[in-house]
Amino acid sequence: MSTVEIDIIYMMNLIGCGVFAISGAIMAYKQKMDGFGVLVLAAVTAIGGGTVRDLLLDAPVFWLTQPSYIYVVIFAAVLAIIWLNYSERIPAKALEIADAIGLALFVVMGTSKALSYGVSDVTAIILGMMTGCFGGMIRDVLANEVPMILQKELYAICCIVGASLYVLIIPFYEEVAIISAFSAVLLLRLAAIKWKWQLHVFKY
Amino acid sequence: MSTVEIDIIYMMNLIGCGVFAISGAIMAYKQKMDGFGVLVLAAVTAIGGGTVRDLLLDAPVFWLTQPSYIYVVIFAAVLAIIWLNYSERIPAKALEIADAIGLALFVVMGTSKALSYGVSDVTAIILGMMTGCFGGMIRDVLANEVPMILQKELYAICCIVGASLYVLIIPFYEEVAIISAFSAVLLLRLAAIKWKWQLHVFKY
Amino acid sequence: MSTVEIDIIYMMNLIGCGVFAISGAIMAYKQKMDGFGVLVLAAVTAIGGGTVRDLLLDAPVFWLTQPSYIYVVIFAAVLAIIWLNYSERIPAKALEIADAIGLALFVVMGTSKALSYGVSDVTAIILGMMTGCFGGMIRDVLANEVPMILQKELYAICCIVGASLYVLIIPFYEEVAIISAFSAVLLLRLAAIKWKWQLHVFKY
């Protein structure tokens, strides 16, 4: 990849982090947490998934060596605090779209990093999905709720489809793999939000 | 160990994984989770304990290099979904016995793996217990319940007794250590289920 | 540092572990857990924070190689069980002070260990805070409560202030860094308890 492309990906990664951090801060607001709770929930949502991936891969944990992720989390949390204090209205729609973009990016990054550590395709798909989903899962556990992604929404399946596409196409065309995986996660997720897709497997 | 013995242990390990995965899927059913929730709860129950053990030992996480564990989890989860949709009845007794067998096997495997990484006896016992118990603990945390093993049942103590036997006998007779540790966990656990043994330490 | 100083720090570290273990055992008592639940909650409170730090740093997990921490946890848990069975009264004030001492020590140790692994200052502050706070956070998650430190008390901020002082002063004077960081955490925490300081960032 050219330096320009790396810069674009790095920037988008930071943006994804920021959006996820805001979703964590909003959960902290709903749970009436204090300032530190906001920071922790923002941080685990934004960097929790990648941290679990790096621990499993025995890779250096990404934010230990790149503190810019921490600064983005702190900045996003402060922004969310200011916003929530001056406006009752949470811009739910805008956040959902931003979250879907962040998700799509995290899945592509996560799958790509896992493959670069030489794991099998199935494992790379799982770790790509974890990168996108596990931050939100830890956020919900800390907020003492059953994780949303386990119960209500078509979220993780979008990640699995995107990561699978990436793994299938990457041996042939790098750019196509990145773009199609990113688009698949993004479009599936937006469709799931719009048409309220769910994945019920039990008759209750 | 001969190749036949390794094959038997590997097969039993996969069976233990499958049984634990089913117990995770049933918990997901009780919590009205969706298809992805079933998969995640099945997976954390089956491979969560071993994953924590490997992270603590700084060993390569076992299912990253052996995807057969993942396939067993997916197969068991699908099986549980089909069963729970066609039959109201959960075969509780059969599952408890299968779970006890899986537990006994996980404890022996976990203690043995810990010792092979050169940790002290006490640490090996703790890691053997964790291999057996922590998957179910993470399952309960994700399902937003106080972990069953912390509250109601004689579960972890069976693991500690079995792991201690293993550590005591292994310097002298390998086969005796494996068989007696396995039997101790299995029989103690079955007895605890039958006579409802508990370990109350507080007068309430 | 001289051998005497190392011995003092090691002793104080064990004392901190014991106090944190007692706080875990009391939480288990409140949740009506069994004997194993007491042990697990005592252990995660005492060694959970340091374990997360070591996993993130890819350092050998401290209690795997030094089982004395495990013995202290078991001893403290047994002590708490005996106490709680013979006396209804929990010595809340004494425990809070002991907890503040343990916290101050864990923060200094954690920040110092993180720096010795060559991470940046910001990362060292975060890991120092985690060493002090994350054990209690995992304890609360296992007890199925929203972690106290995220919601009610000025706890983590004391750690962040102490860890920051340590990072700022350590390049110049080692003893001053240790003593001022330790004192900052301890005094801030005691003041927060006495005057019920909180860190509300939202108007509800």
Coordinates of C-alpha atoms in Angstrom, one line a residue:
Chain A
M1 CA 0.0 0.0 0.0
S2 CA 1.2 3.5 -0.7
T3 CA 1.9 5.9 2.2
V4 CA -1.2 7.9 1.3
E5 CA -3.4 4.8 1.6
I6 CA -1.9 3.9 4.9
D7 CA -2.5 7.5 6.1
I8 CA -6.2 7.2 5.0
I9 CA -6.6 3.9 6.7
Y10 CA -5.0 5.1 9.9
M11 CA -7.2 8.2 9.9
M12 CA -10.3 6.2 9.4
N13 CA -9.3 3.8 12.1
L14 CA -9.0 6.8 14.5
I15 CA -12.4 8.0 13.4
G16 CA -13.9 4.5 14.0
C17 CA -12.3 4.6 17.5
G18 CA -13.8 8.0 18.2
V19 CA -17.3 6.9 17.1
F20 CA -17.1 3.8 19.2
A21 CA -15.9 5.8 22.2
I22 CA -19.0 8.1 21.9
S23 CA -21.3 5.1 21.9
G24 CA -19.5 4.0 25.1
A25 CA -19.9 7.4 26.7
I26 CA -23.6 7.4 25.9
M27 CA -24.1 4.1 27.6
A28 CA -22.3 5.5 30.6
Y29 CA -24.7 8.4 30.5
K30 CA -27.7 6.1 30.5
Q31 CA -26.2 4.2 33.5
K32 CA -25.6 7.5 35.4
M33 CA -21.9 6.8 35.7
D34 CA -19.3 9.4 36.8
G35 CA -16.5 10.9 34.8
F36 CA -14.2 8.0 35.1
G37 CA -17.0 5.6 34.2
V38 CA -17.5 7.6 31.0
L39 CA -13.8 7.3 30.2
V40 CA -13.6 3.6 30.9
L41 CA -16.8 2.7 28.9
A42 CA -15.6 4.9 26.0
A43 CA -12.2 3.2 26.1
V44 CA -13.4 -0.4 26.3
T45 CA -15.9 0.2 23.5
A46 CA -13.3 1.8 21.2
I47 CA -10.2 -0.4 21.9
G48 CA -11.6 -3.5 23.7
G49 CA -12.1 -5.6 20.6
G50 CA -8.7 -4.9 19.2
T51 CA -7.2 -5.6 22.6
V52 CA -8.8 -9.0 22.8
R53 CA -7.6 -9.8 19.3
D54 CA -4.0 -8.7 20.1
L55 CA -4.0 -10.7 23.3
L56 CA -5.2 -13.9 21.5
L57 CA -2.7 -13.4 18.7
D58 CA 0.1 -12.7 21.3
A59 CA 0.7 -9.5 19.3
P60 CA 1.8 -6.2 21.0
V61 CA -1.4 -4.6 22.2
F62 CA -1.9 -1.8 19.6
W63 CA -2.7 1.1 21.9
L64 CA 0.3 0.5 24.2
T65 CA 2.6 1.6 21.4
Q66 CA 0.3 4.1 19.7
P67 CA -1.1 6.5 22.4
S68 CA -3.0 8.4 19.7
Y69 CA -5.8 6.0 20.2
I70 CA -6.0 7.0 23.8
Y71 CA -6.1 10.7 22.9
V72 CA -8.9 10.1 20.5
V73 CA -10.9 8.2 23.2
I74 CA -10.4 11.0 25.7
F75 CA -11.3 13.6 23.1
A76 CA -14.4 11.8 22.1
A77 CA -15.5 11.2 25.7
V78 CA -15.1 14.9 26.6
L79 CA -17.0 15.8 23.4
A80 CA -19.8 13.4 24.4
I81 CA -20.0 14.8 27.9
I82 CA -20.3 18.4 26.7
W83 CA -22.9 17.4 24.1
L84 CA -25.0 15.4 26.6
N85 CA -24.9 18.2 29.1
Y86 CA -26.1 20.9 26.6
S87 CA -28.6 18.8 24.6
E88 CA -31.1 16.2 25.7
R89 CA -31.3 14.9 22.2
I90 CA -28.9 12.0 21.3
P91 CA -28.4 12.1 17.5
A92 CA -29.2 8.4 17.3
K93 CA -29.4 8.1 13.5
A94 CA -26.1 9.9 12.8
L95 CA -24.4 7.7 15.5
E96 CA -25.7 4.5 14.0
I97 CA -24.3 5.4 10.6
A98 CA -21.0 6.4 12.1
D99 CA -20.9 3.2 14.1
A100 CA -21.5 1.1 11.0
I101 CA -18.6 2.9 9.3
G102 CA -16.4 2.2 12.3
L103 CA -17.5 -1.4 12.5
A104 CA -16.8 -2.0 8.8
L105 CA -13.3 -0.5 9.2
F106 CA -12.5 -2.5 12.4
V107 CA -13.5 -5.7 10.7
V108 CA -11.2 -5.1 7.7
M109 CA -8.3 -4.1 10.0
G110 CA -8.9 -7.0 12.4
T111 CA -9.1 -9.7 9.7
S112 CA -6.1 -8.3 7.9
K113 CA -4.0 -8.1 11.1
A114 CA -5.0 -11.7 12.1
L115 CA -4.0 -13.0 8.6
S116 CA -0.6 -11.2 8.9
Y117 CA 0.0 -13.3 12.0
G118 CA -0.4 -16.5 9.9
V119 CA -3.6 -17.9 11.4
S120 CA -6.0 -20.0 9.4
D121 CA -8.8 -18.4 7.4
V122 CA -11.5 -19.4 9.9
T123 CA -9.6 -18.0 12.8
A124 CA -8.9 -14.8 10.9
I125 CA -12.7 -14.4 10.3
I126 CA -13.4 -14.9 14.0
L127 CA -10.7 -12.4 15.1
G128 CA -12.0 -9.9 12.5
M129 CA -15.5 -10.2 13.9
M130 CA -14.1 -9.9 17.5
T131 CA -12.3 -6.7 16.6
G132 CA -15.6 -5.2 15.5
C133 CA -17.9 -6.6 18.1
F134 CA -16.1 -7.4 21.4
G135 CA -15.6 -3.8 22.5
G136 CA -19.4 -3.3 22.6
M137 CA -19.8 -6.6 24.3
I138 CA -17.4 -5.6 27.2
R139 CA -19.1 -2.2 27.4
D140 CA -22.5 -3.9 28.0
V141 CA -21.0 -6.3 30.5
L142 CA -19.6 -3.4 32.5
A143 CA -22.9 -1.6 32.3
N144 CA -24.5 -4.8 33.7
E145 CA -26.7 -5.5 30.7
V146 CA -26.9 -8.6 28.5
P147 CA -24.8 -7.6 25.5
M148 CA -26.9 -6.1 22.8
I149 CA -25.1 -8.1 20.1
L150 CA -26.0 -11.4 21.6
Q151 CA -29.7 -10.6 21.8
K152 CA -31.3 -8.0 19.6
E153 CA -29.5 -6.9 16.5
L154 CA -28.0 -8.3 13.3
Y155 CA -24.5 -7.0 14.1
A156 CA -22.0 -9.8 14.3
I157 CA -23.3 -11.6 11.2
C158 CA -22.5 -8.5 9.2
C159 CA -18.9 -8.7 10.5
I160 CA -18.6 -12.4 9.7
V161 CA -19.9 -11.9 6.1
G162 CA -17.4 -9.0 5.6
A163 CA -14.5 -10.8 7.1
S164 CA -15.3 -13.9 5.0
L165 CA -15.3 -11.9 1.8
Y166 CA -11.9 -10.4 2.8
V167 CA -10.4 -13.8 3.4
L168 CA -11.7 -15.1 0.1
I169 CA -10.6 -12.3 -2.1
I170 CA -7.3 -11.2 -0.5
P171 CA -5.1 -13.9 -2.2
F172 CA -6.1 -12.4 -5.6
Y173 CA -6.8 -8.6 -5.4
E174 CA -5.9 -6.6 -2.3
E175 CA -7.9 -3.5 -3.1
V176 CA -11.0 -5.4 -4.1
A177 CA -10.8 -7.4 -0.9
I178 CA -10.6 -4.3 1.3
I179 CA -13.3 -2.4 -0.6
S180 CA -15.8 -5.3 -0.9
A181 CA -15.4 -6.4 2.8
F182 CA -15.8 -2.8 4.0
S183 CA -18.9 -2.3 1.8
A184 CA -20.4 -5.6 2.8
V185 CA -20.2 -4.9 6.5
L186 CA -21.4 -1.3 6.0
L187 CA -24.3 -2.0 3.7
L188 CA -25.5 -5.1 5.6
R189 CA -25.4 -3.2 8.9
L190 CA -27.3 -0.2 7.5
A191 CA -29.9 -2.6 5.9
A192 CA -30.2 -4.4 9.2
I193 CA -30.9 -1.1 11.0
K194 CA -33.3 0.2 8.3
W195 CA -35.4 -3.0 8.0
K196 CA -34.8 -4.2 11.6
W197 CA -33.3 -7.5 10.5
Q198 CA -32.8 -10.0 13.3
L199 CA -31.5 -13.5 13.5
H200 CA -34.0 -15.4 15.6
V201 CA -33.2 -19.1 15.8
F202 CA -35.6 -20.1 18.5
K203 CA -39.4 -20.2 18.5
Y204 CA -40.4 -18.8 21.8
Chain B
M1 CA 2.0 -41.6 25.4
S2 CA 1.3 -43.8 22.4
T3 CA -0.4 -42.3 19.3
V4 CA -3.6 -44.2 20.1
E5 CA -3.7 -42.7 23.6
I6 CA -3.2 -39.2 22.2
D7 CA -6.0 -39.8 19.7
I8 CA -8.3 -41.0 22.5
I9 CA -7.5 -37.9 24.6
Y10 CA -8.0 -35.6 21.6
M11 CA -11.3 -37.1 20.8
M12 CA -12.5 -36.9 24.4
N13 CA -11.3 -33.3 24.5
L14 CA -13.5 -32.5 21.5
I15 CA -16.4 -34.3 23.1
G16 CA -16.0 -32.2 26.3
C17 CA -15.9 -29.1 24.1
G18 CA -19.2 -30.2 22.4
V19 CA -20.9 -30.8 25.7
F20 CA -19.8 -27.5 27.2
A21 CA -21.0 -25.8 24.0
I22 CA -24.4 -27.3 24.3
S23 CA -24.6 -26.0 27.9
G24 CA -23.8 -22.5 26.6
A25 CA -26.4 -22.8 23.9
I26 CA -29.1 -23.7 26.4
M27 CA -28.2 -20.7 28.5
A28 CA -28.6 -18.5 25.4
Y29 CA -32.0 -20.1 24.8
K30 CA -33.1 -19.3 28.4
Q31 CA -31.9 -15.7 27.8
K32 CA -33.8 -15.5 24.5
M33 CA -30.6 -14.6 22.6
D34 CA -30.4 -14.7 18.8
G35 CA -28.3 -17.0 16.6
F36 CA -25.1 -15.1 17.2
G37 CA -25.7 -15.1 20.9
V38 CA -26.0 -18.9 20.8
L39 CA -22.7 -19.2 19.0
V40 CA -20.9 -16.9 21.4
L41 CA -22.2 -18.5 24.5
A42 CA -21.5 -21.9 23.1
A43 CA -18.0 -20.8 22.2
V44 CA -17.0 -19.1 25.5
T45 CA -18.4 -22.0 27.6
A46 CA -16.4 -24.6 25.5
I47 CA -13.1 -22.8 25.0
G48 CA -13.2 -19.9 27.4
G49 CA -11.4 -21.7 30.3
G50 CA -8.6 -23.0 28.1
T51 CA -8.2 -19.6 26.5
V52 CA -7.7 -17.9 29.9
R53 CA -5.3 -20.6 30.9
D54 CA -3.3 -20.1 27.6
L55 CA -3.2 -16.3 28.0
L56 CA -2.0 -16.6 31.6
L57 CA 0.7 -19.1 30.6
D58 CA 1.6 -17.0 27.5
A59 CA 1.1 -20.2 25.5
P60 CA -0.3 -20.1 22.0
V61 CA -4.1 -20.0 22.4
F62 CA -5.1 -23.6 21.5
W63 CA -8.1 -23.0 19.2
L64 CA -6.1 -20.4 17.1
T65 CA -4.0 -23.3 15.7
Q66 CA -6.6 -26.1 15.9
P67 CA -9.8 -24.9 14.2
S68 CA -11.4 -28.3 14.8
Y69 CA -12.5 -26.9 18.2
I70 CA -14.4 -24.1 16.4
Y71 CA -16.1 -26.6 14.1
V72 CA -17.2 -28.7 17.1
V73 CA -18.6 -25.6 18.8
I74 CA -20.5 -24.6 15.7
F75 CA -21.8 -28.2 15.2
A76 CA -22.9 -28.5 18.8
A77 CA -24.6 -25.1 18.7
V78 CA -26.6 -26.0 15.6
L79 CA -27.5 -29.3 17.1
A80 CA -28.8 -27.5 20.3
I81 CA -30.8 -25.0 18.2
I82 CA -32.5 -27.8 16.2
W83 CA -33.2 -29.8 19.4
L84 CA -34.6 -26.9 21.4
N85 CA -36.9 -26.0 18.5
Y86 CA -38.3 -29.5 18.1
S87 CA -38.6 -30.4 21.7
E88 CA -39.5 -28.4 24.8
R89 CA -37.7 -30.9 27.0
I90 CA -34.1 -30.2 27.9
P91 CA -32.4 -33.6 28.8
A92 CA -31.1 -32.2 32.0
K93 CA -29.8 -35.4 33.5
A94 CA -27.9 -36.6 30.4
L95 CA -26.4 -33.1 30.0
E96 CA -25.2 -33.1 33.7
I97 CA -23.4 -36.4 33.3
A98 CA -21.9 -35.3 30.0
D99 CA -20.8 -32.0 31.5
A100 CA -19.2 -33.9 34.4
I101 CA -17.2 -36.0 31.9
G102 CA -16.2 -32.9 30.0
L103 CA -15.2 -31.2 33.2
A104 CA -13.0 -34.1 34.4
L105 CA -11.3 -34.1 31.1
F106 CA -10.7 -30.4 30.9
V107 CA -9.2 -30.4 34.4
V108 CA -6.7 -33.2 33.6
M109 CA -5.7 -31.5 30.3
G110 CA -5.4 -28.1 31.9
T111 CA -3.3 -29.2 34.8
S112 CA -1.1 -31.3 32.5
K113 CA -0.6 -28.4 30.1
A114 CA 0.2 -25.9 32.9
L115 CA 2.8 -28.3 34.4
S116 CA 4.4 -28.7 30.9
Y117 CA 5.0 -24.9 31.0
G118 CA 7.1 -25.3 34.2
V119 CA 4.8 -23.6 36.7
S120 CA 4.7 -24.5 40.4
D121 CA 2.3 -27.2 41.6
V122 CA -0.1 -24.7 43.3
T123 CA -0.3 -22.7 40.1
A124 CA -0.9 -25.8 38.0
I125 CA -3.8 -26.8 40.2
I126 CA -5.3 -23.3 39.9
L127 CA -4.9 -23.3 36.1
G128 CA -6.4 -26.8 35.9
M129 CA -9.4 -25.7 37.8
M130 CA -9.7 -22.6 35.6
T131 CA -9.6 -24.7 32.5
G132 CA -12.6 -26.6 33.8
C133 CA -14.6 -23.7 35.4
F134 CA -13.9 -20.4 33.8
G135 CA -15.7 -21.1 30.5
G136 CA -19.0 -21.5 32.5
M137 CA -18.2 -18.4 34.5
I138 CA -17.7 -16.2 31.5
R139 CA -20.9 -17.7 30.0
D140 CA -22.9 -16.6 33.1
V141 CA -21.3 -13.1 33.1
L142 CA -22.4 -12.6 29.5
A143 CA -25.9 -13.9 30.4
N144 CA -25.9 -11.2 33.1
E145 CA -26.2 -13.7 36.0
V146 CA -24.1 -14.3 39.1
P147 CA -21.9 -17.2 38.0
M148 CA -23.4 -20.5 39.1
I149 CA -20.0 -21.9 40.3
L150 CA -19.6 -19.0 42.7
Q151 CA -22.9 -19.5 44.4
K152 CA -24.8 -22.7 44.2
E153 CA -23.0 -25.8 43.4
L154 CA -20.0 -27.9 44.4
Y155 CA -18.2 -27.6 41.1
A156 CA -14.9 -25.9 41.4
I157 CA -13.9 -27.9 44.5
C158 CA -14.2 -31.1 42.5
C159 CA -11.7 -29.7 40.0
I160 CA -9.3 -28.6 42.7
V161 CA -9.3 -32.1 44.3
G162 CA -8.8 -33.8 40.9
A163 CA -6.0 -31.4 39.9
S164 CA -4.3 -31.8 43.2
L165 CA -4.4 -35.6 42.8
Y166 CA -2.8 -35.2 39.4
V167 CA 0.0 -33.0 40.6
L168 CA 0.7 -35.4 43.5
I169 CA 0.8 -38.6 41.5
I170 CA 2.3 -37.5 38.1
P171 CA 6.0 -37.6 39.3
F172 CA 5.5 -41.3 39.9
Y173 CA 3.0 -42.9 37.6
E174 CA 1.6 -41.0 34.6
E175 CA -1.3 -43.3 33.8
V176 CA -2.4 -43.5 37.5
A177 CA -2.3 -39.7 37.7
I178 CA -4.5 -39.3 34.7
I179 CA -7.0 -41.9 35.6
S180 CA -7.3 -41.0 39.3
A181 CA -7.6 -37.3 38.6
F182 CA -10.2 -37.9 36.0
S183 CA -12.2 -40.3 38.2
A184 CA -12.0 -38.0 41.2
V185 CA -13.5 -35.0 39.4
L186 CA -16.1 -37.2 37.7
L187 CA -17.3 -39.1 40.8
L188 CA -17.2 -36.0 43.1
R189 CA -19.2 -34.0 40.7
L190 CA -21.8 -36.8 40.1
A191 CA -22.0 -37.2 43.9
A192 CA -22.5 -33.5 44.4
I193 CA -25.3 -33.5 41.8
K194 CA -27.0 -36.6 43.3
W195 CA -26.8 -35.5 47.0
K196 CA -26.9 -31.8 46.3
W197 CA -23.6 -31.1 48.1
Q198 CA -22.8 -27.5 48.6
L199 CA -20.0 -25.6 50.3
H200 CA -21.6 -23.0 52.5
V201 CA -19.1 -21.1 54.6
F202 CA -21.4 -18.4 55.9
K203 CA -24.3 -18.7 58.4
Y204 CA -27.0 -16.5 56.9
Chain C
M1 CA 17.0 0.1 45.7
S2 CA 18.6 -1.6 48.6
T3 CA 17.5 -5.1 49.6
V4 CA 15.8 -3.8 52.7
E5 CA 13.7 -1.4 50.6
I6 CA 12.8 -4.2 48.2
D7 CA 11.8 -6.3 51.2
I8 CA 9.6 -3.5 52.6
I9 CA 7.9 -3.0 49.2
Y10 CA 7.4 -6.7 48.8
M11 CA 5.8 -6.9 52.2
M12 CA 3.6 -3.9 51.6
N13 CA 2.5 -5.4 48.3
L14 CA 1.5 -8.6 50.0
I15 CA -0.4 -6.5 52.6
G16 CA -2.2 -4.7 49.8
C17 CA -3.1 -8.0 48.3
G18 CA -4.5 -9.2 51.6
V19 CA -6.7 -6.2 52.1
F20 CA -8.0 -6.3 48.6
A21 CA -8.8 -10.0 49.1
I22 CA -10.8 -9.2 52.2
S23 CA -12.8 -6.6 50.3
G24 CA -13.5 -9.3 47.7
A25 CA -14.6 -11.8 50.4
I26 CA -17.0 -9.3 51.9
M27 CA -18.6 -8.8 48.5
A28 CA -19.0 -12.6 48.2
Y29 CA -20.6 -12.6 51.6
K30 CA -23.1 -9.9 50.5
Q31 CA -24.0 -11.9 47.4
K32 CA -24.5 -15.1 49.5
M33 CA -21.8 -17.0 47.6
D34 CA -20.3 -20.3 48.7
G35 CA -16.7 -21.0 49.8
F36 CA -15.4 -21.2 46.3
G37 CA -17.1 -17.9 45.4
V38 CA -15.3 -16.3 48.3
L39 CA -12.0 -17.5 47.1
V40 CA -12.6 -16.4 43.5
L41 CA -13.8 -12.9 44.5
A42 CA -10.9 -12.5 46.9
A43 CA -8.5 -13.6 44.3
V44 CA -9.8 -11.4 41.4
T45 CA -9.9 -8.4 43.6
A46 CA -6.4 -8.9 44.9
I47 CA -4.6 -10.0 41.7
G48 CA -7.0 -9.1 38.9
G49 CA -5.6 -5.6 38.2
G50 CA -2.0 -6.8 38.1
T51 CA -2.9 -9.7 35.9
V52 CA -4.6 -7.5 33.3
R53 CA -1.5 -5.2 33.4
D54 CA 0.9 -8.1 32.9
L55 CA -1.3 -9.6 30.0
L56 CA -1.3 -6.2 28.3
L57 CA 2.4 -5.8 28.7
D58 CA 3.0 -9.4 27.6
A59 CA 5.0 -9.7 30.9
P60 CA 5.0 -13.0 32.8
V61 CA 1.9 -12.9 35.0
F62 CA 3.3 -12.1 38.5
W63 CA 1.4 -14.6 40.6
L64 CA 2.3 -17.6 38.3
T65 CA 5.9 -17.3 39.4
Q66 CA 5.3 -16.0 43.0
P67 CA 2.7 -18.3 44.6
S68 CA 3.1 -16.3 47.9
Y69 CA 0.4 -14.0 46.5
I70 CA -2.0 -17.0 46.2
Y71 CA -1.3 -18.0 49.8
V72 CA -2.0 -14.4 51.0
V73 CA -5.3 -14.4 49.2
I74 CA -6.3 -17.8 50.7
F75 CA -5.3 -16.7 54.2
A76 CA -7.2 -13.4 53.9
A77 CA -10.3 -15.2 52.5
V78 CA -10.3 -17.7 55.4
L79 CA -9.8 -14.9 57.9
A80 CA -12.7 -13.0 56.4
I81 CA -14.9 -16.1 56.5
I82 CA -14.1 -16.6 60.2
W83 CA -14.6 -13.0 61.1
L84 CA -18.0 -12.7 59.2
N85 CA -19.3 -15.8 60.9
Y86 CA -18.5 -14.6 64.4
S87 CA -19.3 -11.0 64.0
E88 CA -22.1 -9.3 62.2
R89 CA -20.2 -6.0 62.2
I90 CA -18.0 -5.3 59.1
P91 CA -15.2 -2.9 60.2
A92 CA -15.9 -0.6 57.3
K93 CA -13.7 2.3 58.3
A94 CA -10.7 0.2 59.0
L95 CA -11.1 -1.6 55.7
E96 CA -11.4 1.6 53.8
I97 CA -8.2 2.9 55.2
A98 CA -6.4 -0.4 54.5
D99 CA -7.9 -0.4 51.0
A100 CA -6.6 3.1 50.4
I101 CA -3.1 2.0 51.5
G102 CA -3.3 -1.1 49.2
L103 CA -4.5 1.1 46.3
A104 CA -1.6 3.6 46.7
L105 CA 0.9 0.8 46.7
F106 CA -0.6 -1.0 43.7
V107 CA -0.6 2.2 41.7
V108 CA 3.1 2.9 42.4
M109 CA 4.1 -0.8 41.7
G110 CA 2.0 -0.9 38.5
T111 CA 3.2 2.4 37.1
S112 CA 6.8 1.4 37.9
K113 CA 6.5 -2.0 36.3
A114 CA 4.9 -0.6 33.1
L115 CA 7.7 2.0 32.7
S116 CA 10.3 -0.8 33.1
Y117 CA 8.7 -2.4 30.0
G118 CA 9.5 0.7 28.0
V119 CA 5.9 2.0 27.4
S120 CA 5.1 5.7 27.0
D121 CA 4.3 7.9 30.0
V122 CA 0.5 8.0 29.1
T123 CA 0.4 4.2 28.8
A124 CA 2.3 3.8 32.1
I125 CA -0.3 6.0 33.9
I126 CA -3.1 4.0 32.4
L127 CA -1.5 0.7 33.4
G128 CA -0.8 2.0 36.9
M129 CA -4.4 3.0 37.3
M130 CA -5.5 -0.4 36.0
T131 CA -3.3 -2.2 38.5
G132 CA -5.1 -0.4 41.3
C133 CA -8.7 -0.4 40.0
F134 CA -9.4 -3.3 37.7
G135 CA -9.4 -6.0 40.3
G136 CA -12.3 -4.3 42.0
M137 CA -14.0 -3.8 38.7
I138 CA -13.8 -7.5 37.8
R139 CA -15.1 -8.3 41.3
D140 CA -18.1 -6.2 40.8
V141 CA -18.8 -7.7 37.3
L142 CA -18.7 -11.2 38.8
A143 CA -21.0 -10.1 41.5
N144 CA -23.4 -8.9 38.8
E145 CA -23.2 -5.2 39.8
V146 CA -22.3 -2.1 37.9
P147 CA -18.7 -1.6 39.0
M148 CA -18.5 0.8 41.9
I149 CA -15.5 2.7 40.5
L150 CA -17.5 3.6 37.3
Q151 CA -20.4 5.1 39.2
K152 CA -20.1 6.3 42.7
E153 CA -16.7 7.0 44.1
L154 CA -13.7 9.1 43.5
Y155 CA -11.4 6.2 43.2
A156 CA -9.7 5.9 39.8
I157 CA -8.9 9.6 39.6
C158 CA -6.8 9.3 42.7
C159 CA -4.8 6.6 40.9
I160 CA -4.4 8.7 37.8
V161 CA -3.1 11.7 39.8
G162 CA -0.7 9.4 41.8
A163 CA 0.6 7.6 38.6
S164 CA 1.0 11.0 36.8
L165 CA 3.1 12.3 39.7
Y166 CA 5.3 9.2 39.6
V167 CA 5.9 9.4 35.9
L168 CA 6.7 13.1 36.2
I169 CA 9.2 12.8 39.0
I170 CA 10.9 9.5 38.4
P171 CA 13.4 10.7 35.9
F172 CA 14.8 13.0 38.6
Y173 CA 14.4 11.5 42.0
E174 CA 13.4 7.9 42.5
E175 CA 12.6 8.1 46.3
V176 CA 10.6 11.3 45.9
A177 CA 8.6 9.8 43.0
I178 CA 7.6 6.8 45.0
I179 CA 6.8 8.7 48.2
S180 CA 4.9 11.5 46.5
A181 CA 2.9 9.2 44.3
F182 CA 2.0 6.9 47.2
S183 CA 1.0 9.9 49.4
A184 CA -1.0 11.5 46.6
V185 CA -3.1 8.4 46.1
L186 CA -3.5 7.7 49.8
L187 CA -4.4 11.2 50.8
L188 CA -6.7 11.9 47.9
R189 CA -8.6 8.7 48.5
L190 CA -8.9 9.3 52.2
A191 CA -10.2 12.8 51.5
A192 CA -12.6 11.5 48.9
I193 CA -14.0 9.0 51.5
K194 CA -14.2 11.7 54.3
W195 CA -15.8 14.4 52.3
K196 CA -17.7 12.1 49.8
W197 CA -16.0 13.6 46.8
Q198 CA -17.5 12.5 43.5
L199 CA -16.9 13.2 39.9
H200 CA -20.2 13.9 38.4
V201 CA -20.0 15.1 34.8
F202 CA -23.6 14.9 33.8
K203 CA -26.5 16.9 35.0
Y204 CA -29.3 14.4 35.6

